[in-house]
CSV table of C-alpha atoms in Angstrom, one decimal:
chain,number,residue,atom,x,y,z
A,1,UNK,CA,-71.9,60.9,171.5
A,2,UNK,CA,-72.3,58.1,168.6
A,3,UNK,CA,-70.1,55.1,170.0
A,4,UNK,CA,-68.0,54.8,166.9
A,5,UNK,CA,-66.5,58.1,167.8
A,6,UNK,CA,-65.4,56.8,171.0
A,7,UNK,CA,-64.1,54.1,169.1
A,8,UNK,CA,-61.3,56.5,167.5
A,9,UNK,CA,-60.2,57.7,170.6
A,10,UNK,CA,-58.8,54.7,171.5
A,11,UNK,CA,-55.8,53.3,171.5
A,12,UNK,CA,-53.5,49.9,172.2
A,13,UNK,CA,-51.2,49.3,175.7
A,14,UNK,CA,-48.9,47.7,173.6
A,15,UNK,CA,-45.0,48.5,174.8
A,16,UNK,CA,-43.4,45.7,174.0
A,17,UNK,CA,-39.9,46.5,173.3
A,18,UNK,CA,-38.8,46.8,169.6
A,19,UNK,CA,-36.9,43.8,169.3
A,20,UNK,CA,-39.1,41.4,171.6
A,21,UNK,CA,-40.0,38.8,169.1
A,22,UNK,CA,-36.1,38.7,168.3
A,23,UNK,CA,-35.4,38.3,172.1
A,24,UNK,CA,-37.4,35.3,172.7
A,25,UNK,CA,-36.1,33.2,169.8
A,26,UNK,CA,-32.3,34.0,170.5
A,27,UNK,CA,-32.9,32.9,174.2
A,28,UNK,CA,-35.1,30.2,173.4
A,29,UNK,CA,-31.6,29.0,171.2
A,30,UNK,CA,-29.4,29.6,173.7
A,31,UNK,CA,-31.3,27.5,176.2
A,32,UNK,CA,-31.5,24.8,173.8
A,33,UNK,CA,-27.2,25.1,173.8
A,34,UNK,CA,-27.1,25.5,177.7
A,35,UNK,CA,-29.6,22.6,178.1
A,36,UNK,CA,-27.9,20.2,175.4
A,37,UNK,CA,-24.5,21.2,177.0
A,38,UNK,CA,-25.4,20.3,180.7
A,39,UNK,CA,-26.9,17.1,179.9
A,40,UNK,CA,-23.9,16.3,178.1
A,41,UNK,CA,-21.7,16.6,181.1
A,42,UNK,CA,-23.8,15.2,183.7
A,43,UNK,CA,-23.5,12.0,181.0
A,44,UNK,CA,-20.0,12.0,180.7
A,45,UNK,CA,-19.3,12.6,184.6
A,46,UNK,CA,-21.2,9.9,185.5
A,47,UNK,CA,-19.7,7.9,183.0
A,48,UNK,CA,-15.7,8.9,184.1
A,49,UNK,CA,-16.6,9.8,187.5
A,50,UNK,CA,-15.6,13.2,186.8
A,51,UNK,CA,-17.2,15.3,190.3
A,52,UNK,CA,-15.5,18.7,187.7
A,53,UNK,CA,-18.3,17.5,185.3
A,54,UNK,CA,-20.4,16.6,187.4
A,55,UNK,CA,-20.5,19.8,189.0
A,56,UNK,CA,-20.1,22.2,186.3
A,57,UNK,CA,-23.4,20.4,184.7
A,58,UNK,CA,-25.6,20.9,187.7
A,59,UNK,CA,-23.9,24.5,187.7
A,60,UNK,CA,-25.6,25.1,184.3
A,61,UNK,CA,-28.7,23.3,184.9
A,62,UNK,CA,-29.3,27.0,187.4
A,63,UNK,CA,-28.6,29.3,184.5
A,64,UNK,CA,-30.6,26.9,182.2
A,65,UNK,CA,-33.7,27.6,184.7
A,66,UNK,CA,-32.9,31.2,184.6
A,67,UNK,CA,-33.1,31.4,181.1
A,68,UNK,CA,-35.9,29.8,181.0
A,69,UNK,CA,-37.4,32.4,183.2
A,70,UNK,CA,-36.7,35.1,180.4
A,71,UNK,CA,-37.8,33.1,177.9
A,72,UNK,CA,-41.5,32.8,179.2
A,73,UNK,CA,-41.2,36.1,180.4
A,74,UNK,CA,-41.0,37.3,176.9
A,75,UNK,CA,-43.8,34.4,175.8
A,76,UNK,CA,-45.9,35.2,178.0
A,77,UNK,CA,-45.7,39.2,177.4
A,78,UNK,CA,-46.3,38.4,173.7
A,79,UNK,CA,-49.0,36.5,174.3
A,80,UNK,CA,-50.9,38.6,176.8
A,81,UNK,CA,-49.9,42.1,175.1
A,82,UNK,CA,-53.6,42.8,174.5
A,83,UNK,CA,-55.1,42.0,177.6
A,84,UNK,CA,-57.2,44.3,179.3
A,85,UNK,CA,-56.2,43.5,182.9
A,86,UNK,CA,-52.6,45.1,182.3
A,87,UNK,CA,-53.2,48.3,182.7
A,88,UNK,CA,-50.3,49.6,180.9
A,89,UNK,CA,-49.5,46.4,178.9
A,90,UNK,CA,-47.2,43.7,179.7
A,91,UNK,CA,-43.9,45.6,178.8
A,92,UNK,CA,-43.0,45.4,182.4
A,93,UNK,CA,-42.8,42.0,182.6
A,94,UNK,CA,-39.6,41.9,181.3
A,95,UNK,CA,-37.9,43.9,184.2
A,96,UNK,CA,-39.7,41.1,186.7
A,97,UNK,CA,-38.1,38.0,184.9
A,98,UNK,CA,-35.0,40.3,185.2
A,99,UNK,CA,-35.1,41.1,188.7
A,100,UNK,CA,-35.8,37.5,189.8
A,101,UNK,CA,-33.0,36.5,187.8
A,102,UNK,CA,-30.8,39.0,189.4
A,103,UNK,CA,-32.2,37.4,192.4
A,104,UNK,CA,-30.6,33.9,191.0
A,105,UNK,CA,-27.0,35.2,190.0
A,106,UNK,CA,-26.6,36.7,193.5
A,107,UNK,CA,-26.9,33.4,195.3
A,108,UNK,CA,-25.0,31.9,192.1
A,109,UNK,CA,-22.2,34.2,193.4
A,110,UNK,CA,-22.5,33.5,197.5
A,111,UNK,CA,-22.5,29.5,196.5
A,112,UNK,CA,-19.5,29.8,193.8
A,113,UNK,CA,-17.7,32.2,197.0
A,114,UNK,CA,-18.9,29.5,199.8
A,115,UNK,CA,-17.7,26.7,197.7
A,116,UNK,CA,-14.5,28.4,197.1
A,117,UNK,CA,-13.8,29.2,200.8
A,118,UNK,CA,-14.6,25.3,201.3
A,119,UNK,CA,-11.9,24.1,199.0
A,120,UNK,CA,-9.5,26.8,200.1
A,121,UNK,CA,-9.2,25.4,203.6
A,122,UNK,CA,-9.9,21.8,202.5
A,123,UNK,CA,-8.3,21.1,198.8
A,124,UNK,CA,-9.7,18.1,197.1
A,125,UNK,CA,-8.0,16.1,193.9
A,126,UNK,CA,-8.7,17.6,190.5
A,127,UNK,CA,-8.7,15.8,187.4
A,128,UNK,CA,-6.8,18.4,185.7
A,129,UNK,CA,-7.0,17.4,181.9
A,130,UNK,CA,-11.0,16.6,181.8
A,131,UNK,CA,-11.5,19.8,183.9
A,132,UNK,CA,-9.6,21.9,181.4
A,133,UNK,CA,-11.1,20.1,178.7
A,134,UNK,CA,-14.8,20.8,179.8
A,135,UNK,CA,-13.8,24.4,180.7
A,136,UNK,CA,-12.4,25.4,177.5
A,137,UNK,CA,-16.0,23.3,175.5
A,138,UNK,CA,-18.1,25.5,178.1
A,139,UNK,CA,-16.3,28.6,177.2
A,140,UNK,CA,-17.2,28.2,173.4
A,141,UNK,CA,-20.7,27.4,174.2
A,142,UNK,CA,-21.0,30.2,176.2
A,143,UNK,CA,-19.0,32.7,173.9
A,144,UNK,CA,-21.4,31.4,171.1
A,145,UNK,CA,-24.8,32.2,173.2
A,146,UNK,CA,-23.2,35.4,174.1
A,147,UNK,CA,-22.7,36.4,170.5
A,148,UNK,CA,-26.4,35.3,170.2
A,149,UNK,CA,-27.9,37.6,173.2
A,150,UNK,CA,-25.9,40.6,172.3
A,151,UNK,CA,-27.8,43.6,172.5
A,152,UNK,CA,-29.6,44.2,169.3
A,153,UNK,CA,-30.5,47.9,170.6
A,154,UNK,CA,-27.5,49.5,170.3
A,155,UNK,CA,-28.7,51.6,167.2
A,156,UNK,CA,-31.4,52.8,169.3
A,157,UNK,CA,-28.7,54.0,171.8
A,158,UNK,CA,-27.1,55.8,168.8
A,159,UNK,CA,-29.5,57.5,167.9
A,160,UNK,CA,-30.7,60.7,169.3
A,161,UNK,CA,-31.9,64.8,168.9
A,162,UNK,CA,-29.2,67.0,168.3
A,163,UNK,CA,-31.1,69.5,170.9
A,164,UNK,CA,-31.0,67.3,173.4
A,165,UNK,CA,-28.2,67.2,175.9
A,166,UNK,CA,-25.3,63.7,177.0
A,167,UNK,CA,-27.6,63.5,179.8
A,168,UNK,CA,-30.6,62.7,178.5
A,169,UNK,CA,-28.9,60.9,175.5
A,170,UNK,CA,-27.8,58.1,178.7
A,171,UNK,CA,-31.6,58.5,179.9
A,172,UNK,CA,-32.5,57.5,176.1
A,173,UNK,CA,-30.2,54.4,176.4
A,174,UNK,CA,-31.9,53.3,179.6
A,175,UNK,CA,-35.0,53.5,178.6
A,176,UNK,CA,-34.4,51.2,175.2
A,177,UNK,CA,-32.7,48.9,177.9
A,178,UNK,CA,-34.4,44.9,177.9
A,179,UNK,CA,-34.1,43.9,181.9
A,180,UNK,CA,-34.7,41.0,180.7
A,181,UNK,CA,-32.4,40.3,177.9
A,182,UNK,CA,-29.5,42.1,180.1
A,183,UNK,CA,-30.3,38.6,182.9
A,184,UNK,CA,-30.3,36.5,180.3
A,185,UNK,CA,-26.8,38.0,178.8
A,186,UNK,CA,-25.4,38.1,182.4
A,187,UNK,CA,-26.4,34.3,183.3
A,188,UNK,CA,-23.8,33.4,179.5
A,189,UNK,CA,-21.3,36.0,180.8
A,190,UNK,CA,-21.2,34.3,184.0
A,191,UNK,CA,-20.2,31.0,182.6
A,192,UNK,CA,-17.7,32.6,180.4
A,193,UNK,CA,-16.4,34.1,183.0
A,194,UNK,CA,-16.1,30.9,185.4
A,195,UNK,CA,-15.1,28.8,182.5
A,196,UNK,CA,-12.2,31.9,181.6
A,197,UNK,CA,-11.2,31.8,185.6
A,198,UNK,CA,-11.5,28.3,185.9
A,199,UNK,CA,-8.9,27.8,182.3
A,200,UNK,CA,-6.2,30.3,184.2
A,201,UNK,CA,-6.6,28.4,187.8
A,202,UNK,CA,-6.4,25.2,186.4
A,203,UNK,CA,-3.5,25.6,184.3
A,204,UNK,CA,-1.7,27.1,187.4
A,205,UNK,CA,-2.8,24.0,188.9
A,206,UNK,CA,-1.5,21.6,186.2
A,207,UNK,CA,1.6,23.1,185.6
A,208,UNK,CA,2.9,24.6,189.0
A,209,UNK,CA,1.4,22.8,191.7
A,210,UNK,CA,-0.7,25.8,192.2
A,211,UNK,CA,-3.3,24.2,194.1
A,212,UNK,CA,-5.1,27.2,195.4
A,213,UNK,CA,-5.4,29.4,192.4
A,214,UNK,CA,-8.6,27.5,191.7
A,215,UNK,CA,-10.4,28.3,194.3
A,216,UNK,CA,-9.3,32.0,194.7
A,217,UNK,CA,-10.5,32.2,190.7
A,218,UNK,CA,-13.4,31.4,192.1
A,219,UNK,CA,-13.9,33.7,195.2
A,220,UNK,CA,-13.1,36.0,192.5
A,221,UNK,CA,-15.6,35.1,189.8
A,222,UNK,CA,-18.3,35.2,192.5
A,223,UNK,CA,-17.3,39.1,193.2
A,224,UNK,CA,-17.8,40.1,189.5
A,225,UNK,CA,-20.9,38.0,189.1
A,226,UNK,CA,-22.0,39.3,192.5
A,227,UNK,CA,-21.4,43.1,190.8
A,228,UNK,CA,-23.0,42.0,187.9
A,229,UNK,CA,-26.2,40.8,190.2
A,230,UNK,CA,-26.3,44.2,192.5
A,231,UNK,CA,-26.1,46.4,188.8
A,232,UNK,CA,-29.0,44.2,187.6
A,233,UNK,CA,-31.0,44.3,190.6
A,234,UNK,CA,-31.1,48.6,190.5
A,235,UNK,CA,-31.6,48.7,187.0
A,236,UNK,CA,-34.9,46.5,187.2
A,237,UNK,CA,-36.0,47.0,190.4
A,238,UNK,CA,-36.2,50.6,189.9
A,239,UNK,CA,-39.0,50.5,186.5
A,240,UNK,CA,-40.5,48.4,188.7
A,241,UNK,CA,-41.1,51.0,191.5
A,242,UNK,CA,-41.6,53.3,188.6
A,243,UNK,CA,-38.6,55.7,189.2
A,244,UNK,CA,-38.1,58.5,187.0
A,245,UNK,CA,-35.9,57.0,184.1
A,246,UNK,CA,-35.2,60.4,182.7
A,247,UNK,CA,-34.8,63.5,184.6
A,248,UNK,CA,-33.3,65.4,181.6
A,249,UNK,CA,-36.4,64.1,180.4
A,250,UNK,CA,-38.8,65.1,182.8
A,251,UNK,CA,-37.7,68.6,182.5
A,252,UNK,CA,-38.0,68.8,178.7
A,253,UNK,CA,-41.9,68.4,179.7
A,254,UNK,CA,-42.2,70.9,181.6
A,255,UNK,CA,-40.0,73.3,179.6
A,256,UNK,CA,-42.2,72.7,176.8
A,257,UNK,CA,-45.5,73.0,178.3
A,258,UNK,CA,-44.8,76.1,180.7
A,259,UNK,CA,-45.3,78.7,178.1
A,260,UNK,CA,-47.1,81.9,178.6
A,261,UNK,CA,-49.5,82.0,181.8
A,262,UNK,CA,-49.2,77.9,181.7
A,263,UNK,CA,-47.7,75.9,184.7
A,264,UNK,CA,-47.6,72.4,185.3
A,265,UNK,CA,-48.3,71.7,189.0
A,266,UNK,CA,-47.9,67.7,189.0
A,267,UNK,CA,-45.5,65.4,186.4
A,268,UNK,CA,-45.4,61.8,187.0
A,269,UNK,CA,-43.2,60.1,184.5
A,270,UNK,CA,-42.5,56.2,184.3
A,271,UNK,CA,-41.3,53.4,182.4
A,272,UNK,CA,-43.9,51.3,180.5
A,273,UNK,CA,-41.8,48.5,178.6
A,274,UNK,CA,-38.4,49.0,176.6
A,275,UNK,CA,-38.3,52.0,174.7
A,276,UNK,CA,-41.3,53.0,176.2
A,277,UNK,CA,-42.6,55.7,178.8
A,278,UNK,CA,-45.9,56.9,180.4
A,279,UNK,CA,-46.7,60.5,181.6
A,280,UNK,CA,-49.2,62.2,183.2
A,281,UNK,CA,-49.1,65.7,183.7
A,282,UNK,CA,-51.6,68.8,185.3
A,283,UNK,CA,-51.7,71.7,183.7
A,284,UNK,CA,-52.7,74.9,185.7
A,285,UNK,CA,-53.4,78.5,183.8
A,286,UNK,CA,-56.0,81.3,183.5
A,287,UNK,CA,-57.0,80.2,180.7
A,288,UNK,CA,-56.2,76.6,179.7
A,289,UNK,CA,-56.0,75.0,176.3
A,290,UNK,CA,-57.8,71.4,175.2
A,291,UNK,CA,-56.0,68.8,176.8
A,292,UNK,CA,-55.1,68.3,172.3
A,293,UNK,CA,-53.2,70.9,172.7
A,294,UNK,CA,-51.2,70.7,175.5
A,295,UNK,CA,-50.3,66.5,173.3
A,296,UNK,CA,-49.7,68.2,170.1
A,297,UNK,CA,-46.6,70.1,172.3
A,298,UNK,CA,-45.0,66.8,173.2
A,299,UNK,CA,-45.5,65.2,169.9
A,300,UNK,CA,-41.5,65.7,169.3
A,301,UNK,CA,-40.8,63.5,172.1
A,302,UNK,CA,-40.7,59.6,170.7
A,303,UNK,CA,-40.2,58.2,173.9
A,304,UNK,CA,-43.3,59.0,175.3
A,305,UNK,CA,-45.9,56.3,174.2
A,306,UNK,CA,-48.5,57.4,176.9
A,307,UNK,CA,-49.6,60.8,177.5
A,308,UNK,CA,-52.2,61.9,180.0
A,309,UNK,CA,-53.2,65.8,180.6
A,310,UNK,CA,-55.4,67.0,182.6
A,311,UNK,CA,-56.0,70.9,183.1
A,312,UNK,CA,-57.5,73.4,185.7
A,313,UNK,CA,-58.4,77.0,185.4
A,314,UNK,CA,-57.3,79.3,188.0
A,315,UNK,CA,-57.4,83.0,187.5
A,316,UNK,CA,-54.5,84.1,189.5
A,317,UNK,CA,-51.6,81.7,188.0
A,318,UNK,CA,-50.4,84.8,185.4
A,319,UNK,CA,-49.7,86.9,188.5
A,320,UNK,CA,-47.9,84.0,190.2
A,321,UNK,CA,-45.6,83.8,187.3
C-alpha cells in the first residue's frame, strides 16, 4: 500500500470545544477586572486602614489565581491541540483546570465557614460604610464578569433529534458542558454571592445593631459555595475517569448496530473534550461487515467524534440470537 493512501485515512484529535477560542478571551478579561479590582482594595486598605478591604482584596487575589488556572488551561489546550503525545487531544484539559479549581472553592468555602465561626464567638469592629461601599463596587465587578462568562453553549443545549428521548437530550447538554468555563463562572458567582450576603449582613449590622448577621451570611455563603464546589467536583472528575456521559446514548449504539445476526459484545464510550465523545465498540456475527460499514451506521450520531470498530467472526452468534 502507496503511503499517500494511508495519508487519507487519517485524521486530527482535535476536540476542542466549539467555543474555546471565545472562552479564553472572556476569562482572560475577567481576570484583568478581578486583578485590577483587588489591587485596588489592597491600595485603599492600606491607605484607610480598612482590615474589610484589606481582606476582601487578598480574598480575590484566590479567585484571580483560579482564573488564571482556566485561562492557561484553555491556552495551553489551544496551543498543544495538535500534538502527538495526547492521545485523544487536549480537550480534557479543560475538566483538569476545572477540577483543581473545584479543589480551590472548597477550601474557599471551609476558610469563609472557619472565619465566620471565629468572628461569631469573637466579634471584631466593622467599618460599616467602607465595607458596604466595597461590597456593593465588588458586586458590580462581579455581576459584569458574570455576564462575560455566561455560557455561550446554551444553543447547543437546545438543540437536539426529535427521535431521541429527555434523557439523552440532558446527556447532550452534558456533553457540550466547558468544566472549565463552569470554575471559572463559579469562582464570579462566588464573589457575587459573598459581596450579595455580605450587603444584607452588613446593613443589618449598620442599621440594627445586628452584629452577628455578618458572620452567619457567611457560614452561609460558604454552604452554597461549598455545594457549588462538591457539583463541580462530580461533574469533572467523572470525564476524567472517563464515565459514561450518556447512557441513552450508549444504548442508541448498540440498538443501531445489532441488526440481523450482529451483536456487539464490548462498548466503551467516553468523553473526549466539550461536545465531544470517543467509542470503541466489537462487533461479533457470522458473518461480519467492513469495519466502514458498521461507521457509516453511526454517522447520524454528531456527538461522536471518534469511532473505533473492530469485528470477529463466529459462526454460532445467529443461533444465540
Amino acid at each position: 500500500m502507496h503511503s499517500d493512501s494511508v495519508e487519507s485515512w487519517r485524521h486530527e484529535h482535535v476536540f476542542l470545544g466549539v467555543d474555546h477560542d471565545r472562552n479564553e478571551r472572556r476569562t482572560w478579561i475577567v481576570i484583568a477586572l478581578t486583578a485590577v479590582m483587588m489591587v485596588g482594595e489592597i491600595i485603599a486598605g492600606a491607605m484607610f486602614g480598612s482590615m474589610a478591604l484589606l481582606a476582601d482584596g487578598f480574598h480575590m487575589a484566590t479567585h484571580a489565581g483560579a482564573l488564571t488556572i482556566a485561562a492557561v488551561a484553555y491556552l495551553y489546550a489551544r496551543r498543544h491541540a495538535h500534538d502527538a503525545h495526547f492521545t485523544f487531544g487536549t480537550g480534557k484539559l479543560g475538566e483538569l483546570a476545572g477540577y483543581s479549581s473545584a479543589v480551590i472553592l472548597a477550601v474557599i468555602a471551609l476558610l469563609i465557614g472557619f472565619e465566620s465561626v471565629l468572628r461569631l464567638t469573637a466579634p471584631i469592629p466593622i467599618q460599616f460604610n467602607e465595607a458596604i461601599a466595597v461590597a456593593i463596587l465588588g458586586l458590580l465587578v462581579n455581576l459584569a464578569s458574570a455576564w462575560l462568562l455566561r455560557d455561550g453553549d446554551h444553543h447547543d443545549r437546545q438543540h437536539h433529534d426529535h427521535g431521541w428521548h429527555d434523557d439523552h437530550r440532558r446527556g447532550h447538554a452534558h456533553g457540550h458542558q466547558d468544566h472549565n468555563l463552569h470554575s471559572a463562572y463559579f469562582h464570579v458567582l462566588t464573589d457575587a454571592l459573598t459581596s450579595v450576603l455580605a450587603i444584607i449582613g452588613l446593613l443589618a449590622g449598620r442599621f440594627y445593631g445586628w452584629l452577628w448577621m455578618d458572620p452567619l451570611m457567611g457560614i452561609v455563603g460558604g454552604v452554597v459555595i461549598a455545594r457549588w464546589s462538591w457539583g463541580l467536583l462530580r461533574g469533572a472528575g467523572a470525564v476524567l475517569l472517563d464515565t459514561v456521559p450518556d447512557s441513552a446514548l450508549s444504548e442508541r449504539i448498540r440498538h443501531t448496530l445489532e441488526q440481523g445476526g450482529d451483536r456487539v459484545s464490548d462498548l466503551h464510550l467516553w468523553r473526549i473534550g466539550p461536545g465531544h465523545m470517543a467509542v470503541i465498540v466489537s462487533v461479533v456475527s457470522d458473518r461480519p461487515q467492513a469495519p466502514g460499514y458498521y461507521k457509516a451506521k453511526l454517522q447520524g450520531l454528531s456527538q461522536l467524534s471518534h469511532v473505533t470498530i473492530e469485528t470477529h467472526r463466529c459462526e454460532h452468534v445467529r443461533q444465540a440470537a
